[in-house]
Amino acid sequence: MPVIESSLVVLRSRAAHAARDWNGDTLLLRGLQFVAIVILAVVGFFFIQLLVASLPVFTKMGVIGFIFENNWDVAHAVFGALPLVVGTGITSIIALIIGVPVAVAAALYITELAPARMRGVLALLLDLLAAIPSVIYGLWGVFILIPALKPIEEWVGATYHYVPFIGGSVTGPNYFIAGLILAIMIVPIVSAISREVLTTVPWSEKEAALALGATRWEMIKLAILPHARPGIVSASMLGLGRAIGETIAVTLVIGNAAVIGDSLFSQGYTLAAVIANEFGEASVGSTHASALIAAGLVLFVMTLIVNGAARIVVLRHTHTHSGPVEDRVVA
Amino acid sequence: MSVFGVVSAKRRWTGRILQGLLMAGLITALVPLVLVLIYVTVRGLPALNLDFFMTDPTGAFFGDQGGIRSAILGTLEIVGLSTLIAVPIGIALAVYLNEISRQSQMALIIRYCIDVMTGIPSIVYGLFVYTVFVVGGIEAGFAAWKGALALSMLMLPIVTRASEVSLAIVPDSLREAALALGAPRWKVIIYVVLPTALPGILTGVLLAIARAAGETAPLLFTVLGAQVTTLALDQQMNALPLQIFNDIRQPNAALVTRAWGGALTLILLILFVTIIARFGARRRRLP
C-alpha cells in the first residue's frame, strides 16, 4: 500500500511536471499567437477607421474627383487634391533623379573601390545621414539651403528659360528645393540597400572579369551591374516610397501653395505637407479635416503600391535573397 | 597594368574617370551630412546655456522666451513610453516568427504586415491614432500616450526585424543542446536563445529609439504640444521635434535661434544613441 502510494505520488508529480512544462510551451504559443492576432487586428482596425474618417470628403467630391480635380480651395470647401498629388510626384521624381545616381555611386565606391579599412567608416557616415531628423533637414533647408541656392536658381532660370519647366519667376521655397532635400534624405537608404545587393555578387564572376583582363571599371560594368540591377531598382523604389511619405522637411521648404506650379522653381504642395500644415486650421469633424485624412489615405495607398512593386522586382529576379533586403537599414 | 599586355590608354582613362565619378558620388552624398552638422553646431551653440536647459518655453513672442526643458523631458517621456510598448511586442513577434512557426500561414501574414508597416509614412501613423483616439468614439483629446502609441507603431517593425535577424543567426546546435538536456521550449527560448541574441536585439531597439526621437509628424496631431513640463502622460506634452518645428515657423530671430539650439540638442541625443547602437552591432560576434 505505501509502495503504491509513493509510486502514485511520483507519477502524479511527473504528470504535474509534464503538465507544467507543457503548459509553459502552450502558454507561450497561445500568448504569442494572441499578440500576433491583436497586432493584425489593430492595424486592420486603424486602416478601416482612416477609411471611415475620409468618407465625408469622398461622398462630397467622389474618389476620382478628390484625386484628379485641380482645385484645393479650403475657403469654399472644395477639395480636389490634384495639386498635392502632382507636387508629391514632382518632388519625389526630382529626389530620385538626383539621389539614386549619387547613392549607387557611393555604394559602388564603398563596396568595390574603397580601401578595406575605410569601408566600415564610410558606411557608418552614410548611415548617420539617415539618423538626422526630418525637422532638422527642414531647418537647414529654410535658413541655409534656400538663400544659398536662390541666385543659382535665378541664373539657371534666366539662362535656360527656353527649357520646359525651367523659366519663370523663382520663389525661395519651391519644388526643386524640396526635391533636393528629399534626395539627401533617400540617399542613405538607397545606398545601404544597394550595398547589400552589391555584396551578393559572386566573387567568381568578378574574378572571372578581372582574369580576362578587364579594368576595375569594366569589371563593375560587366560583372557587377547586370547582377545587381534588380536590387538597385528595388532600392530606388523603396527610396521613392520614403520620398512620397516625407512630411516635415518638405512642408518647411515647398511653400505650401495649393496650385500646380509653372516651373521647377515655383511653390507647390504635397499630400504629406498639406496634412501637417493645414491640420491645425481644420475643425474637428469638418469636410476639411476629412479631406486631410483622405490625403493621408491616398498617401498610404501610394506607398503601398510603390513598396509592393519594389518587392515584386526583388522576388522576380532573385530567389536567393528575396528576404527583406532592408534588414540592416533600420535607421 | 597587366603582365600579358598593355591596357589601351582609352580603356585606362575611361576606368580612371569613372572611378573618379564614383568617388565624387560618395563625396556628394557626404557633403550634406557635414554641412548640416556644421551649421547646426555653429548656429546652435550660442543658444546653449544652463537656462536654456532649465526653463520651460514661455510662449512669449517678445521678452523672455524661455528654454527647452519641457521639450527635452517630453521627448524622453514619450519615447520612453513608446519603447515600453514597442519592444516587448516586437520581440514577441520575432520569437513567434523565428522560434514557434517559421513557415506557417500566420507567420507569412505577419511578415507581410511588418514589411508593409516599414513602408507606411510616419504621418499616416499619426493619422491612425488621431482618427481612433483623438477624435474617435473611444477616447478624445490630445495626450502624450497617444503620441507614444503612434511612435511605437513606427518602432515595431524596426524592433521586430532586428530581433528576427538576431534570432535567426543563433545556431540551431544551441537550441538542440538545450532541448536534449530536457528543457521545454519556453525555457530554451528564454534562457538560451534570447540571451544569445540580446546584443543584436539591443542594437535594433536603440536604432528604433533614435528614429522615433526625431519624428515630428506623428506627434503633431496626437500630443499637439505644450509649454510646461509635465509628468502626466494623459495630458498634452511638449517634445523636441515639435518645439523646433514651431520655432522655425516664427518670424522672430530669437525663436529661430532657440530652434537651432533645440536642433543641436536633438542631433546630439540621436547621434549618441545611433553610434552606441552601431558600435554594439560591430562587437556582436557569436562564439
Coordinates of C-alpha atoms in Angstrom, one line a residue, chain A:
Chain A
M1 CA 0.0 0.0 0.0
P2 CA 2.7 2.6 0.9
V3 CA 4.7 1.4 -2.1
I4 CA 1.7 2.0 -4.4
E5 CA 1.0 5.3 -2.8
S6 CA 4.5 6.5 -3.1
S7 CA 4.7 5.4 -6.8
L8 CA 1.4 7.2 -7.3
V9 CA 2.9 10.3 -5.8
V10 CA 5.9 10.0 -8.2
L11 CA 3.6 9.5 -11.1
R12 CA 1.4 12.5 -10.1
S13 CA 4.4 14.7 -9.6
R14 CA 5.7 13.6 -13.0
A15 CA 2.4 14.4 -14.5
A16 CA 2.4 17.7 -12.7
H17 CA 5.8 18.4 -14.1
A18 CA 4.8 17.4 -17.5
A19 CA 1.6 19.4 -17.3
R20 CA 3.5 22.4 -16.1
D21 CA 6.1 22.2 -18.8
W22 CA 3.5 21.5 -21.4
N23 CA 1.5 24.4 -20.1
G24 CA 4.6 26.7 -20.3
D25 CA 5.0 25.8 -24.0
T26 CA 1.3 26.1 -24.8
L27 CA 1.1 29.3 -22.9
L28 CA 4.0 30.7 -24.8
L29 CA 2.5 29.6 -28.1
R30 CA -1.0 30.8 -27.4
G31 CA 0.3 34.1 -25.9
L32 CA 2.4 34.8 -28.9
Q33 CA -0.4 33.9 -31.3
F34 CA -2.6 36.2 -29.3
V35 CA -0.1 39.1 -29.6
A36 CA 0.2 38.5 -33.4
I37 CA -3.6 38.4 -33.9
V38 CA -4.0 41.6 -31.8
I39 CA -1.4 43.4 -33.9
L40 CA -3.0 42.3 -37.1
A41 CA -6.4 43.3 -35.8
V42 CA -5.2 46.7 -34.6
V43 CA -3.6 47.5 -38.0
G44 CA -6.7 46.5 -39.8
F45 CA -8.9 48.5 -37.4
F46 CA -6.8 51.6 -37.9
F47 CA -7.0 51.3 -41.6
I48 CA -10.8 51.0 -41.5
Q49 CA -11.0 54.0 -39.2
L50 CA -9.0 56.0 -41.7
L51 CA -11.3 54.9 -44.5
V52 CA -14.4 55.9 -42.4
A53 CA -13.0 59.2 -41.4
S54 CA -12.3 60.1 -45.0
L55 CA -15.8 59.1 -46.3
P56 CA -17.3 62.6 -46.0
V57 CA -14.9 64.1 -48.5
F58 CA -15.3 61.1 -50.8
T59 CA -19.1 61.4 -50.8
K60 CA -18.8 65.1 -51.5
M61 CA -16.1 65.1 -54.2
G62 CA -16.1 61.4 -55.3
V63 CA -12.9 59.4 -55.1
I64 CA -11.9 60.3 -58.7
G65 CA -12.9 64.0 -58.1
F66 CA -10.8 64.1 -54.9
I67 CA -7.7 62.8 -56.6
F68 CA -7.9 64.4 -60.0
E69 CA -9.7 67.7 -59.6
N70 CA -7.3 70.6 -59.8
N71 CA -8.9 72.8 -57.1
W72 CA -7.9 72.8 -53.4
D73 CA -10.0 75.7 -52.0
V74 CA -10.4 75.5 -48.3
A75 CA -12.5 78.7 -48.1
H76 CA -15.1 77.3 -50.4
A77 CA -14.8 73.7 -49.0
V78 CA -13.7 72.4 -52.4
F79 CA -11.1 69.6 -52.1
G80 CA -9.6 68.5 -55.4
A81 CA -6.2 67.1 -54.4
L82 CA -4.5 67.1 -57.9
P83 CA -2.1 69.9 -57.0
L84 CA -1.0 67.9 -54.0
V85 CA -0.7 64.6 -55.9
V86 CA 1.3 66.4 -58.6
G87 CA 3.5 68.1 -56.0
T88 CA 4.2 64.7 -54.4
G89 CA 5.0 63.3 -57.8
I90 CA 7.3 66.1 -58.9
T91 CA 9.3 66.3 -55.7
S92 CA 9.7 62.5 -55.5
I93 CA 10.9 62.3 -59.1
I94 CA 13.5 65.1 -58.5
A95 CA 14.6 63.2 -55.5
L96 CA 15.1 60.0 -57.5
I97 CA 16.9 61.7 -60.4
I98 CA 19.4 63.4 -58.0
G99 CA 19.5 60.8 -55.2
V100 CA 19.7 57.4 -57.0
P101 CA 22.9 58.0 -59.1
V102 CA 24.7 59.5 -56.0
A103 CA 23.6 56.7 -53.8
V104 CA 24.5 53.9 -56.2
A105 CA 27.9 55.6 -57.0
A106 CA 28.6 55.8 -53.2
A107 CA 27.6 52.2 -52.7
L108 CA 29.8 51.1 -55.6
Y109 CA 32.7 53.1 -54.3
I110 CA 32.4 51.7 -50.8
T111 CA 32.0 48.1 -51.8
E112 CA 34.4 47.9 -54.7
L113 CA 37.0 50.7 -54.7
A114 CA 37.5 52.0 -51.1
P115 CA 40.4 50.5 -49.1
A116 CA 39.0 47.7 -46.9
R117 CA 39.7 49.5 -43.6
M118 CA 37.8 52.6 -44.8
R119 CA 34.6 50.7 -45.8
G120 CA 33.1 50.5 -42.3
V121 CA 33.7 54.2 -41.5
L122 CA 32.3 55.3 -44.8
A123 CA 29.2 53.1 -44.4
L124 CA 28.7 54.4 -40.9
L125 CA 28.9 58.0 -42.1
L126 CA 26.3 57.3 -44.8
D127 CA 24.0 55.7 -42.2
L128 CA 24.4 58.8 -39.9
L129 CA 22.8 60.8 -42.8
A130 CA 19.7 58.7 -42.1
A131 CA 19.8 59.4 -38.4
I132 CA 19.4 63.2 -38.8
P133 CA 15.7 64.0 -38.1
S134 CA 13.5 65.4 -40.8
V135 CA 12.8 68.6 -38.9
I136 CA 16.5 69.4 -38.8
Y137 CA 16.8 69.0 -42.6
G138 CA 13.8 71.3 -42.8
L139 CA 15.5 73.9 -40.5
W140 CA 18.7 73.7 -42.5
G141 CA 16.8 73.9 -45.8
V142 CA 14.8 77.0 -44.8
F143 CA 17.7 79.1 -43.4
I144 CA 20.8 77.8 -45.3
L145 CA 19.9 76.0 -48.5
I146 CA 17.1 78.3 -49.8
P147 CA 19.1 81.5 -49.5
A148 CA 22.3 79.9 -50.8
L149 CA 20.7 78.4 -53.9
K150 CA 18.3 81.2 -54.8
P151 CA 20.9 83.1 -57.0
I152 CA 21.9 79.9 -58.7
E153 CA 18.3 79.0 -59.4
E154 CA 17.6 82.5 -60.8
W155 CA 20.7 82.3 -63.1
V156 CA 19.6 78.8 -64.4
G157 CA 16.0 80.1 -64.8
A158 CA 17.2 83.1 -66.8
T159 CA 19.8 81.3 -68.9
Y160 CA 17.8 78.2 -69.8
H161 CA 14.3 79.8 -69.8
Y162 CA 13.6 78.1 -73.1
V163 CA 13.8 74.6 -71.5
P164 CA 10.3 73.4 -70.4
F165 CA 9.6 73.9 -66.7
I166 CA 12.7 75.9 -66.0
G167 CA 11.9 79.5 -66.8
G168 CA 9.7 81.9 -64.9
S169 CA 10.0 83.5 -61.6
V170 CA 11.9 81.8 -58.8
T171 CA 10.4 81.7 -55.3
G172 CA 12.5 80.8 -52.3
P173 CA 10.7 77.7 -51.3
N174 CA 10.0 75.5 -54.4
Y175 CA 9.7 72.1 -55.9
F176 CA 13.4 71.9 -56.7
I177 CA 14.5 72.6 -53.1
A178 CA 12.0 70.1 -51.7
G179 CA 13.2 67.5 -54.2
L180 CA 16.8 68.2 -53.3
I181 CA 16.2 67.8 -49.6
L182 CA 14.3 64.6 -50.3
A183 CA 17.3 63.4 -52.4
I184 CA 19.6 63.9 -49.4
M185 CA 17.1 62.0 -47.2
I186 CA 16.8 59.0 -49.5
V187 CA 20.5 58.6 -50.3
P188 CA 21.3 56.6 -47.2
I189 CA 18.5 54.0 -47.6
V190 CA 19.1 53.6 -51.4
S191 CA 22.8 53.4 -50.8
A192 CA 22.5 50.9 -47.9
I193 CA 20.2 48.5 -49.8
S194 CA 22.4 48.8 -53.0
R195 CA 25.4 48.0 -50.9
E196 CA 23.7 44.9 -49.5
V197 CA 22.8 43.8 -53.1
L198 CA 26.4 44.5 -54.4
T199 CA 27.9 42.3 -51.7
T200 CA 25.8 39.4 -53.1
V201 CA 27.5 39.4 -56.5
P202 CA 29.6 36.2 -56.5
W203 CA 33.3 36.7 -56.2
S204 CA 33.8 34.2 -59.0
E205 CA 32.2 36.5 -61.5
K206 CA 34.2 39.5 -60.5
E207 CA 37.4 37.4 -60.6
A208 CA 36.5 36.0 -64.0
A209 CA 36.1 39.5 -65.4
L210 CA 39.4 40.6 -63.9
A211 CA 41.1 37.4 -65.1
L212 CA 40.0 38.2 -68.7
G213 CA 41.9 41.5 -68.4
A214 CA 39.0 43.8 -67.6
T215 CA 39.9 47.0 -65.8
R216 CA 38.2 47.6 -62.5
W217 CA 35.5 49.8 -64.1
E218 CA 35.0 47.2 -66.8
M219 CA 34.6 44.6 -64.0
I220 CA 32.0 46.8 -62.4
K221 CA 30.2 47.3 -65.7
L222 CA 30.3 43.7 -66.9
A223 CA 30.1 41.6 -63.8
I224 CA 28.5 43.7 -61.0
L225 CA 25.9 46.0 -62.5
P226 CA 24.0 43.3 -64.5
H227 CA 23.8 41.2 -61.4
A228 CA 22.8 44.0 -59.1
R229 CA 20.3 45.8 -61.4
P230 CA 17.1 44.4 -60.0
G231 CA 18.2 45.0 -56.5
I232 CA 19.2 48.6 -57.3
V233 CA 15.8 49.1 -59.0
S234 CA 14.0 47.9 -55.9
A235 CA 16.2 50.0 -53.6
S236 CA 15.2 53.1 -55.7
M237 CA 11.6 52.2 -55.3
L238 CA 11.9 51.9 -51.6
G239 CA 13.6 55.3 -51.7
L240 CA 10.7 56.6 -53.7
G241 CA 8.3 55.3 -51.0
R242 CA 10.3 57.2 -48.4
A243 CA 10.2 60.4 -50.6
I244 CA 6.5 60.2 -51.1
G245 CA 5.7 60.0 -47.4
E246 CA 8.3 62.5 -46.1
T247 CA 6.4 65.3 -44.4
I248 CA 8.1 67.8 -42.1
A249 CA 11.1 68.8 -44.1
V250 CA 9.0 69.2 -47.3
T251 CA 6.3 71.3 -45.6
L252 CA 9.0 73.7 -44.5
V253 CA 10.6 74.1 -47.9
I254 CA 7.9 73.8 -50.6
G255 CA 6.0 77.0 -50.0
N256 CA 2.6 75.3 -49.2
A257 CA 0.7 76.8 -52.2
A258 CA -2.1 74.5 -53.3
V259 CA -1.6 75.1 -57.0
I260 CA 0.3 73.3 -59.7
G261 CA 3.4 75.5 -60.3
D262 CA 4.6 76.6 -63.7
S263 CA 8.2 75.6 -63.3
L264 CA 10.6 73.6 -61.1
F265 CA 11.3 76.8 -59.2
S266 CA 7.7 77.7 -58.2
Q267 CA 5.9 76.9 -55.0
G268 CA 3.8 73.9 -54.5
Y269 CA 2.4 71.5 -52.0
T270 CA 2.5 67.8 -51.3
L271 CA 0.0 65.3 -49.8
A272 CA 2.0 64.9 -46.7
A273 CA 2.8 68.6 -46.3
V274 CA -0.9 69.6 -46.6
I275 CA -1.8 67.3 -43.7
A276 CA 1.0 68.7 -41.4
N277 CA 0.3 72.3 -42.4
E278 CA -3.4 72.6 -42.5
F279 CA -4.2 70.2 -39.7
G280 CA -4.3 73.0 -37.1
E281 CA -6.9 75.0 -39.1
A282 CA -9.3 72.2 -39.8
S283 CA -12.1 71.9 -37.2
V284 CA -12.9 68.5 -35.9
G285 CA -15.5 66.7 -38.0
S286 CA -15.4 69.2 -40.9
T287 CA -15.0 68.2 -44.5
H288 CA -11.6 69.9 -44.4
A289 CA -10.4 67.5 -41.7
S290 CA -11.9 64.6 -43.6
A291 CA -10.1 65.8 -46.8
L292 CA -6.8 65.9 -44.9
I293 CA -7.3 62.3 -43.6
A294 CA -8.3 61.3 -47.2
A295 CA -5.0 62.8 -48.3
G296 CA -3.3 60.6 -45.8
L297 CA -5.2 57.6 -47.2
V298 CA -4.1 58.4 -50.7
L299 CA -0.5 58.7 -49.5
F300 CA -0.8 55.4 -47.7
V301 CA -2.1 53.6 -50.8
M302 CA 0.6 55.2 -53.0
T303 CA 3.4 54.0 -50.6
L304 CA 1.7 50.5 -50.5
I305 CA 1.8 50.3 -54.4
V306 CA 5.4 51.6 -54.6
N307 CA 6.7 49.3 -51.9
G308 CA 4.7 46.4 -53.3
A309 CA 6.3 47.0 -56.7
A310 CA 9.7 47.1 -55.2
R311 CA 9.1 43.7 -53.5
I312 CA 7.8 42.2 -56.8
V313 CA 11.0 43.3 -58.6
V314 CA 13.2 41.6 -56.0
L315 CA 11.1 38.5 -55.9
R316 CA 11.0 38.1 -59.7
H317 CA 14.7 38.5 -60.2
T318 CA 16.4 37.0 -57.2
H319 CA 15.3 34.0 -55.3
T320 CA 18.3 33.7 -53.1
H321 CA 18.0 37.0 -51.3
S322 CA 14.3 37.5 -51.6
G323 CA 14.2 38.2 -47.8
P324 CA 13.8 41.7 -46.5
V325 CA 16.8 43.5 -48.0
E326 CA 16.1 46.4 -45.7
D327 CA 17.2 44.4 -42.6
R328 CA 20.3 46.3 -42.0
V329 CA 18.8 49.6 -42.9
V330 CA 16.8 50.0 -39.8
A331 CA 17.8 53.6 -39.0

